[in-house]
mmCIF file of C-alpha atoms in Angstrom:
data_model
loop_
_atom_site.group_PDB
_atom_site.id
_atom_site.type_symbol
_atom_site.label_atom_id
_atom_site.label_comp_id
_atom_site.label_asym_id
_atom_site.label_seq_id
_atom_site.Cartn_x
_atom_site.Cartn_y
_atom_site.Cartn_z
ATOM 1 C CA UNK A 216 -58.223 58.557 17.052
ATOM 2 C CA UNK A 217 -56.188 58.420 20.101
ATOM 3 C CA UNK A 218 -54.159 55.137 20.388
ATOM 4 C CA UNK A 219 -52.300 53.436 22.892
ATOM 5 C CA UNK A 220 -48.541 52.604 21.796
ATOM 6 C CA UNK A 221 -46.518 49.635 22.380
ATOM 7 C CA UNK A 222 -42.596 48.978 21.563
ATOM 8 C CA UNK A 223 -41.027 46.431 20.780
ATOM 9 C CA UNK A 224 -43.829 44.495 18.729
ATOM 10 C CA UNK A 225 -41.441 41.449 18.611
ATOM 11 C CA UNK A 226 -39.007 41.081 21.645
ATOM 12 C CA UNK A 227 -36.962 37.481 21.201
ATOM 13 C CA UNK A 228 -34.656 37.146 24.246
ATOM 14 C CA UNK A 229 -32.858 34.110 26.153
ATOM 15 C CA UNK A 230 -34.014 32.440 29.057
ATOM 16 C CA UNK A 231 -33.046 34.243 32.147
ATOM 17 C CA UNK A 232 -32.567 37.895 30.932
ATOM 18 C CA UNK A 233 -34.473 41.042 31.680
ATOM 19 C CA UNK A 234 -37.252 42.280 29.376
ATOM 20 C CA UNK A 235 -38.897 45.281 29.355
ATOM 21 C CA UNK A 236 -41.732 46.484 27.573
ATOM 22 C CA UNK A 237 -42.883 49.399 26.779
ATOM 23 C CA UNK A 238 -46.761 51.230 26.499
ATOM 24 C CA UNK A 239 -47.337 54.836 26.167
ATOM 25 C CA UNK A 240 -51.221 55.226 27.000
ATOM 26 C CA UNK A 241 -53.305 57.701 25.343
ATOM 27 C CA UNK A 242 -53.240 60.979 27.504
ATOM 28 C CA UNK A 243 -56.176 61.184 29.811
ATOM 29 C CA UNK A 244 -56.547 57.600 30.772
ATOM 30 C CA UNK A 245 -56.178 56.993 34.236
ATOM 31 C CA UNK A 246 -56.087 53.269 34.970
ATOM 32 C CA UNK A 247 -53.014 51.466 33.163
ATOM 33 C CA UNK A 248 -53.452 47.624 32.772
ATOM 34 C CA UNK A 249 -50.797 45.018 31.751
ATOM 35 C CA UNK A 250 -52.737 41.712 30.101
ATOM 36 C CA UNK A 251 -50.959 38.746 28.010
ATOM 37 C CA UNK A 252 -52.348 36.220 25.809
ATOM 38 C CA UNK A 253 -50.463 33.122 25.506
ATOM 39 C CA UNK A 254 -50.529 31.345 22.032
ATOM 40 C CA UNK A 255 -54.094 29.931 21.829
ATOM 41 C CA UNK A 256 -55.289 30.987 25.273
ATOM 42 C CA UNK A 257 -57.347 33.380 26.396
ATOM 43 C CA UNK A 258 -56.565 36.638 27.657
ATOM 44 C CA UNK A 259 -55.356 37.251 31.200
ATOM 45 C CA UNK A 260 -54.969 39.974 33.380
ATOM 46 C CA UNK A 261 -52.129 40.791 34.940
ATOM 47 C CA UNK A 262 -51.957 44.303 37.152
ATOM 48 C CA UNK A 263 -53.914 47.556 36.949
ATOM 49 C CA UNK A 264 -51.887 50.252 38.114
ATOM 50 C CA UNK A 265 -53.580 53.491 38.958
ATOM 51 C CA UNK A 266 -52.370 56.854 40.820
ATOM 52 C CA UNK A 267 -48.439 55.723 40.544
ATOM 53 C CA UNK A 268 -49.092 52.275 42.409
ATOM 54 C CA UNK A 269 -50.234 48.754 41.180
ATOM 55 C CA UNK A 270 -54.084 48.834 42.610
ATOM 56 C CA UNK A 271 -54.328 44.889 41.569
ATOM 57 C CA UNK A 272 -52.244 41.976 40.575
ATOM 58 C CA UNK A 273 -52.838 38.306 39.324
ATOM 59 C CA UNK A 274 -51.313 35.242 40.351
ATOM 60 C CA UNK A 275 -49.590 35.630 37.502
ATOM 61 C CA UNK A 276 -47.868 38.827 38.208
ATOM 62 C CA UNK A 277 -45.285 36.983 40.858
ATOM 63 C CA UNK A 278 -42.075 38.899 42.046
ATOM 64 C CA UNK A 279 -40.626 38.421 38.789
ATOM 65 C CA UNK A 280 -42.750 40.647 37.573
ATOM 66 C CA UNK A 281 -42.588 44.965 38.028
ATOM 67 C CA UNK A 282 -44.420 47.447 36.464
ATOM 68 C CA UNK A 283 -43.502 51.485 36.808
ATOM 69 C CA UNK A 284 -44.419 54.692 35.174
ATOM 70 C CA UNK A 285 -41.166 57.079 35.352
ATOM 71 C CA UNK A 286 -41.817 59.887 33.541
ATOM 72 C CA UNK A 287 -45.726 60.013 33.904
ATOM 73 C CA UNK A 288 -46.007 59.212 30.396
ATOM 74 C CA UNK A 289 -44.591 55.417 29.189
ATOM 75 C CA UNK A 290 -45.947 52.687 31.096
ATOM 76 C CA UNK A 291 -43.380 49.515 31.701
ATOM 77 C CA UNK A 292 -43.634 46.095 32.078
ATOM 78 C CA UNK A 293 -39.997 44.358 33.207
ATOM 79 C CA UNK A 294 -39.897 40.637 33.484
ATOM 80 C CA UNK A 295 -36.048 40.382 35.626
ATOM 81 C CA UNK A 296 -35.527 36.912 35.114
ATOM 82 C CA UNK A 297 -37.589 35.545 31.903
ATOM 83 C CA UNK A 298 -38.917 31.810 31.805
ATOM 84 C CA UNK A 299 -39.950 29.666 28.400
ATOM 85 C CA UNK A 300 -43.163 30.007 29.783
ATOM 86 C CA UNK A 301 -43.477 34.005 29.356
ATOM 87 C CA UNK A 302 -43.414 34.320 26.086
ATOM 88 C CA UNK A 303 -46.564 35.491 24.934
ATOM 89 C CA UNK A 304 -48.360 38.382 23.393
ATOM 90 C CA UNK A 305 -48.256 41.318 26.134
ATOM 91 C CA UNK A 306 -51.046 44.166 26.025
ATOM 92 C CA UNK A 307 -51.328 47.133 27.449
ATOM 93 C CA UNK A 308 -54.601 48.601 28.027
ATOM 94 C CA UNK A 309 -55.705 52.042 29.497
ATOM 95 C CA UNK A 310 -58.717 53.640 30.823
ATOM 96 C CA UNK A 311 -60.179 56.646 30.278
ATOM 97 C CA UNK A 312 -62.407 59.196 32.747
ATOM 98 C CA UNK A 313 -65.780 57.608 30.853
ATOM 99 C CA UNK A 314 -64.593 54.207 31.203
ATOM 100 C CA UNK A 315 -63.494 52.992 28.010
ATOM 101 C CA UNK A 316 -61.120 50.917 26.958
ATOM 102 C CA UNK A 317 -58.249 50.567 25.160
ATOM 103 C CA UNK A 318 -55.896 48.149 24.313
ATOM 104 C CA UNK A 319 -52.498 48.312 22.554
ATOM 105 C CA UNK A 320 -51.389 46.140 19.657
ATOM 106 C CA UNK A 321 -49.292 44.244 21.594
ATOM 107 C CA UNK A 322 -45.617 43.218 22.145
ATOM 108 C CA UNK A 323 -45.066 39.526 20.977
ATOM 109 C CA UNK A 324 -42.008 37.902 23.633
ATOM 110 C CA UNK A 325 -40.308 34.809 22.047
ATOM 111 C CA UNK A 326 -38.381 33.135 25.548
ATOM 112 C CA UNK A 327 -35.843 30.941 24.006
ATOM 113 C CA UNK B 167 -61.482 28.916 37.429
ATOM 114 C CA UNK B 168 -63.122 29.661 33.975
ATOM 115 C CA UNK B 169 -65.859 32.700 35.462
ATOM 116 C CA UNK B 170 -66.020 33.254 31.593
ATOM 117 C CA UNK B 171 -66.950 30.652 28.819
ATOM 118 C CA UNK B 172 -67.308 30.978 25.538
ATOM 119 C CA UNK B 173 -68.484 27.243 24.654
ATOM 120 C CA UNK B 174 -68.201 27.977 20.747
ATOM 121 C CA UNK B 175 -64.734 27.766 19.562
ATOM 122 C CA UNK B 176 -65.823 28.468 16.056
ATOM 123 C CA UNK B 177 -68.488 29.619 13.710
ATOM 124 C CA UNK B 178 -69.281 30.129 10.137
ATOM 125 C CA UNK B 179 -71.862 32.281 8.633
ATOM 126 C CA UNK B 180 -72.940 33.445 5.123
ATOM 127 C CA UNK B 181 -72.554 36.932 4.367
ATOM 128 C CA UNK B 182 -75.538 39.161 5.306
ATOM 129 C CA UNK B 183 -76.929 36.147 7.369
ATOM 130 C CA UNK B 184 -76.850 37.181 11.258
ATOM 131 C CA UNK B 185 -74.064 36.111 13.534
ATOM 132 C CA UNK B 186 -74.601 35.218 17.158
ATOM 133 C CA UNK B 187 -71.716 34.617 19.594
ATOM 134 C CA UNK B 188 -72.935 33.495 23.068
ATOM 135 C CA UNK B 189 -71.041 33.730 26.124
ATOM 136 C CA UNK B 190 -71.915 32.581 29.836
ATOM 137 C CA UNK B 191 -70.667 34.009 33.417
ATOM 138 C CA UNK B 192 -70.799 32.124 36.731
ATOM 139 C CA UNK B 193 -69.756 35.810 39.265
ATOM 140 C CA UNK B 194 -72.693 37.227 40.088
ATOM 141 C CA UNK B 195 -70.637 40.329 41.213
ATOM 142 C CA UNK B 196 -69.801 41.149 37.510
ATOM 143 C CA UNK B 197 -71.825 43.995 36.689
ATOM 144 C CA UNK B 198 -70.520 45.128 32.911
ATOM 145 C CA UNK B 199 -69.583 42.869 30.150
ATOM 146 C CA UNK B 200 -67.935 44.471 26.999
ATOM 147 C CA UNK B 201 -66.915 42.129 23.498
ATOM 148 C CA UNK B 202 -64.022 43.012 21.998
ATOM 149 C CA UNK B 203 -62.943 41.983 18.308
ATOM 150 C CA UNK B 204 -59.164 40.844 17.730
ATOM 151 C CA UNK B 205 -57.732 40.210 14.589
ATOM 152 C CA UNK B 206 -54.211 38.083 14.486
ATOM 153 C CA UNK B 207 -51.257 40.240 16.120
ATOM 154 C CA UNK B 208 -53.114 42.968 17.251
ATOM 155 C CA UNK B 209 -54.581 44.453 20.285
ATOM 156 C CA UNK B 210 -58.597 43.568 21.298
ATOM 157 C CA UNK B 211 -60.704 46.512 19.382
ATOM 158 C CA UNK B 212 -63.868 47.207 21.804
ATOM 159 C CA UNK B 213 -66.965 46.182 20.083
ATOM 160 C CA UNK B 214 -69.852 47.262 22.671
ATOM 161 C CA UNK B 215 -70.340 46.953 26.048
ATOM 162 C CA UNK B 216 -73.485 46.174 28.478
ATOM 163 C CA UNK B 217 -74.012 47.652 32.002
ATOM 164 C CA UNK B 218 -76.098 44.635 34.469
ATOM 165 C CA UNK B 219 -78.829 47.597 34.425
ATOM 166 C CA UNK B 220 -80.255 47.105 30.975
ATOM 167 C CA UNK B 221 -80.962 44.118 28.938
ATOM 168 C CA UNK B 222 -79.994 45.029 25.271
ATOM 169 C CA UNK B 223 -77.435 47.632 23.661
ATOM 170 C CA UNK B 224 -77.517 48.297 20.109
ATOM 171 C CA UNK B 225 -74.544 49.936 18.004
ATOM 172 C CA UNK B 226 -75.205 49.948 14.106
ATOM 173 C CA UNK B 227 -75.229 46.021 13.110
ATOM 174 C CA UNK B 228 -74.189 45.251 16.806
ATOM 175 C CA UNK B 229 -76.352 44.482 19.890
ATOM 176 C CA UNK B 230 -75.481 42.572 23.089
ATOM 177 C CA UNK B 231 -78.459 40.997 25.100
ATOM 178 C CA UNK B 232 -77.731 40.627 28.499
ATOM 179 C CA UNK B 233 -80.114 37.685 30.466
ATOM 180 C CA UNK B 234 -78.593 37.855 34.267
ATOM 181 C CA UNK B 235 -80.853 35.411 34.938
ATOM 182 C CA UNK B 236 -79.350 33.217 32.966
ATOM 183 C CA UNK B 237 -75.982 35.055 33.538
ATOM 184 C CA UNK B 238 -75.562 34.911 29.712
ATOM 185 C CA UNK B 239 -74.742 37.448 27.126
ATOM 186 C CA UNK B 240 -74.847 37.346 23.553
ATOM 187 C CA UNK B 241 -73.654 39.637 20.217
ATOM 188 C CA UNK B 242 -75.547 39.910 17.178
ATOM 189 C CA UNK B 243 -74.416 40.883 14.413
ATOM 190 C CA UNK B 244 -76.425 41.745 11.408
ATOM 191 C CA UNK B 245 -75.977 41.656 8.613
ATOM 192 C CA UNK B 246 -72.844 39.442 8.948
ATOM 193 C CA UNK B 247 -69.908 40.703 6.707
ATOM 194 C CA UNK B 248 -66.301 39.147 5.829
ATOM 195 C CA UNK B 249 -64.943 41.771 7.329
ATOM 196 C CA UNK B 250 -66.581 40.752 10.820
ATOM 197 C CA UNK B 251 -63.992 37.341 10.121
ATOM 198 C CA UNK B 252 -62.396 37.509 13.626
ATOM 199 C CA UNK B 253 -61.771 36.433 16.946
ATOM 200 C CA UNK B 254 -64.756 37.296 19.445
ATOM 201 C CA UNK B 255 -63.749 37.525 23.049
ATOM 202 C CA UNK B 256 -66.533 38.290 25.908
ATOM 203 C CA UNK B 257 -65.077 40.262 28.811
ATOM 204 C CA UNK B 258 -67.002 41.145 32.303
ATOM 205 C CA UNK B 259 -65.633 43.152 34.965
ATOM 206 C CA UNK B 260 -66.728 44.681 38.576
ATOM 207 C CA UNK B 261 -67.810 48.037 38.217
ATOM 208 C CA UNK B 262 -66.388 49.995 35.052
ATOM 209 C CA UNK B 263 -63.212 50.309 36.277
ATOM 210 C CA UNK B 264 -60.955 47.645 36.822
ATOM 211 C CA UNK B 265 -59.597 44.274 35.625
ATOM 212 C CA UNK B 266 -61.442 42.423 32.552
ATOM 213 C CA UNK B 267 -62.201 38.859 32.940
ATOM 214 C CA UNK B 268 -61.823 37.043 29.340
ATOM 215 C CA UNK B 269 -63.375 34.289 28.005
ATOM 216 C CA UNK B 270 -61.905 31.844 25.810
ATOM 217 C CA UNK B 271 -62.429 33.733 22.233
ATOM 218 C CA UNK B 272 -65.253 32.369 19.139
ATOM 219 C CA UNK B 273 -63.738 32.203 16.436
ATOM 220 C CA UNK B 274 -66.118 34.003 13.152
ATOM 221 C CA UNK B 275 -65.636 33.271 9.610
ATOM 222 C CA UNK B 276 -67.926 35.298 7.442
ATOM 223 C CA UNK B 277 -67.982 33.496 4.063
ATOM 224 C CA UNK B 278 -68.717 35.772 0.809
#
């Protein structure tokens, strides 16, 4: 079964560097979403991105955040300046023509 | 802004008993609801999903009843096994495409 792909699935970096992280959705999905889960919180969204441009964005999702899609294929999240309170589990999820859903295992960011 | 709750943190249930995991919404404007099962550092895996047009979807020893209503939803599972010991997260969205709103997770322990 088709999954979608995220590296790293631990990414431990100091406090004020650039992080990027990586998704590469299954092939035919269409709408590319960026979610995190902070330790014992629920799942938020963050941006959907859909036809090469972010269609919606969070409060969350503040100029520190960018997402892109370079080569039509991997799907990137880049934090430019990172902050304690970013670390969190990161997912990347991606929708399909019938609407499904599918989420990536997730890239675990320790901000120290 | 909590537009999804999930007042049960936690359940327990004996194996082959039935499981129900409740969940309330407050935007009328959400018109499919989806539960997704997540196990501890990995991605949400999509359980079933409801569209506001129907009041029950069944899927093996899953079905979601949807009371709008009420605007409440609940999963069934049945029988419960200890392999259904996971975290339970109720998601609703606008239309079947776009960002999912998360509540707060249930907690399931299936006990042998």
């Amino acid at each position: 079964e088709p999954e979608v792909t995220q590296t790293p699935s631990h990414q431990v970096t100091q406090m004020g560097q650039e992080v990027i992280l990586r998704c590469v959705p299954i092939s035919n999905h269409l709408y590319f979403y960026w979610y995190r889960q902070i330790l014992g919180q629920k799942v938020e969204f963050l941006v959907s991105f859909y036809n090469n441009e972010i269609s919606e964005k969070s409060e969350i999702f503040d100029d520190q955040f960018s997402v892109e899609r370079p080569d039509g294929s991997n799907f990137t999240l880049k934090i430019r300046s990172t902050k304690l309170e970013d670390s969190a589990m990161y997912f990347c999820a991606g929708q399909g023509p019938g609407g499904g859903y599918t989420f990536g295992s997730g890239t675990r960011l320790t901000v120290v | 802004d909590q537009q999804v709750k999930q007042n049960s943190p936690s359940l327990s249930v004996q194996e082959g008993r039935i499981s129900i995991l409740n969940c309330d919404y407050t935007n009328s404007m959400f018109d499919y609801f989806l539960w997704y099962k997540k196990y501890p550092a990995e991605g949400p895996t999509f359980l079933i999903s409801i569209s506001s047009i129907k009041d029950k979807n069944e899927d093996g020893r899953f079905t979601v009843f949807l009371n709008k209503s009420a605007k409440h939803l609940s999963l069934h599972i049945v029988p419960s096994q200890p392999g259904d010991s996971a975290v339970y997260f109720c998601a609703a969205s606008s239309g079947n495409t776009g960002k999912l709103i998360f509540g707060q997770g249930t907690t399931l322990q299936v006990k042998p």
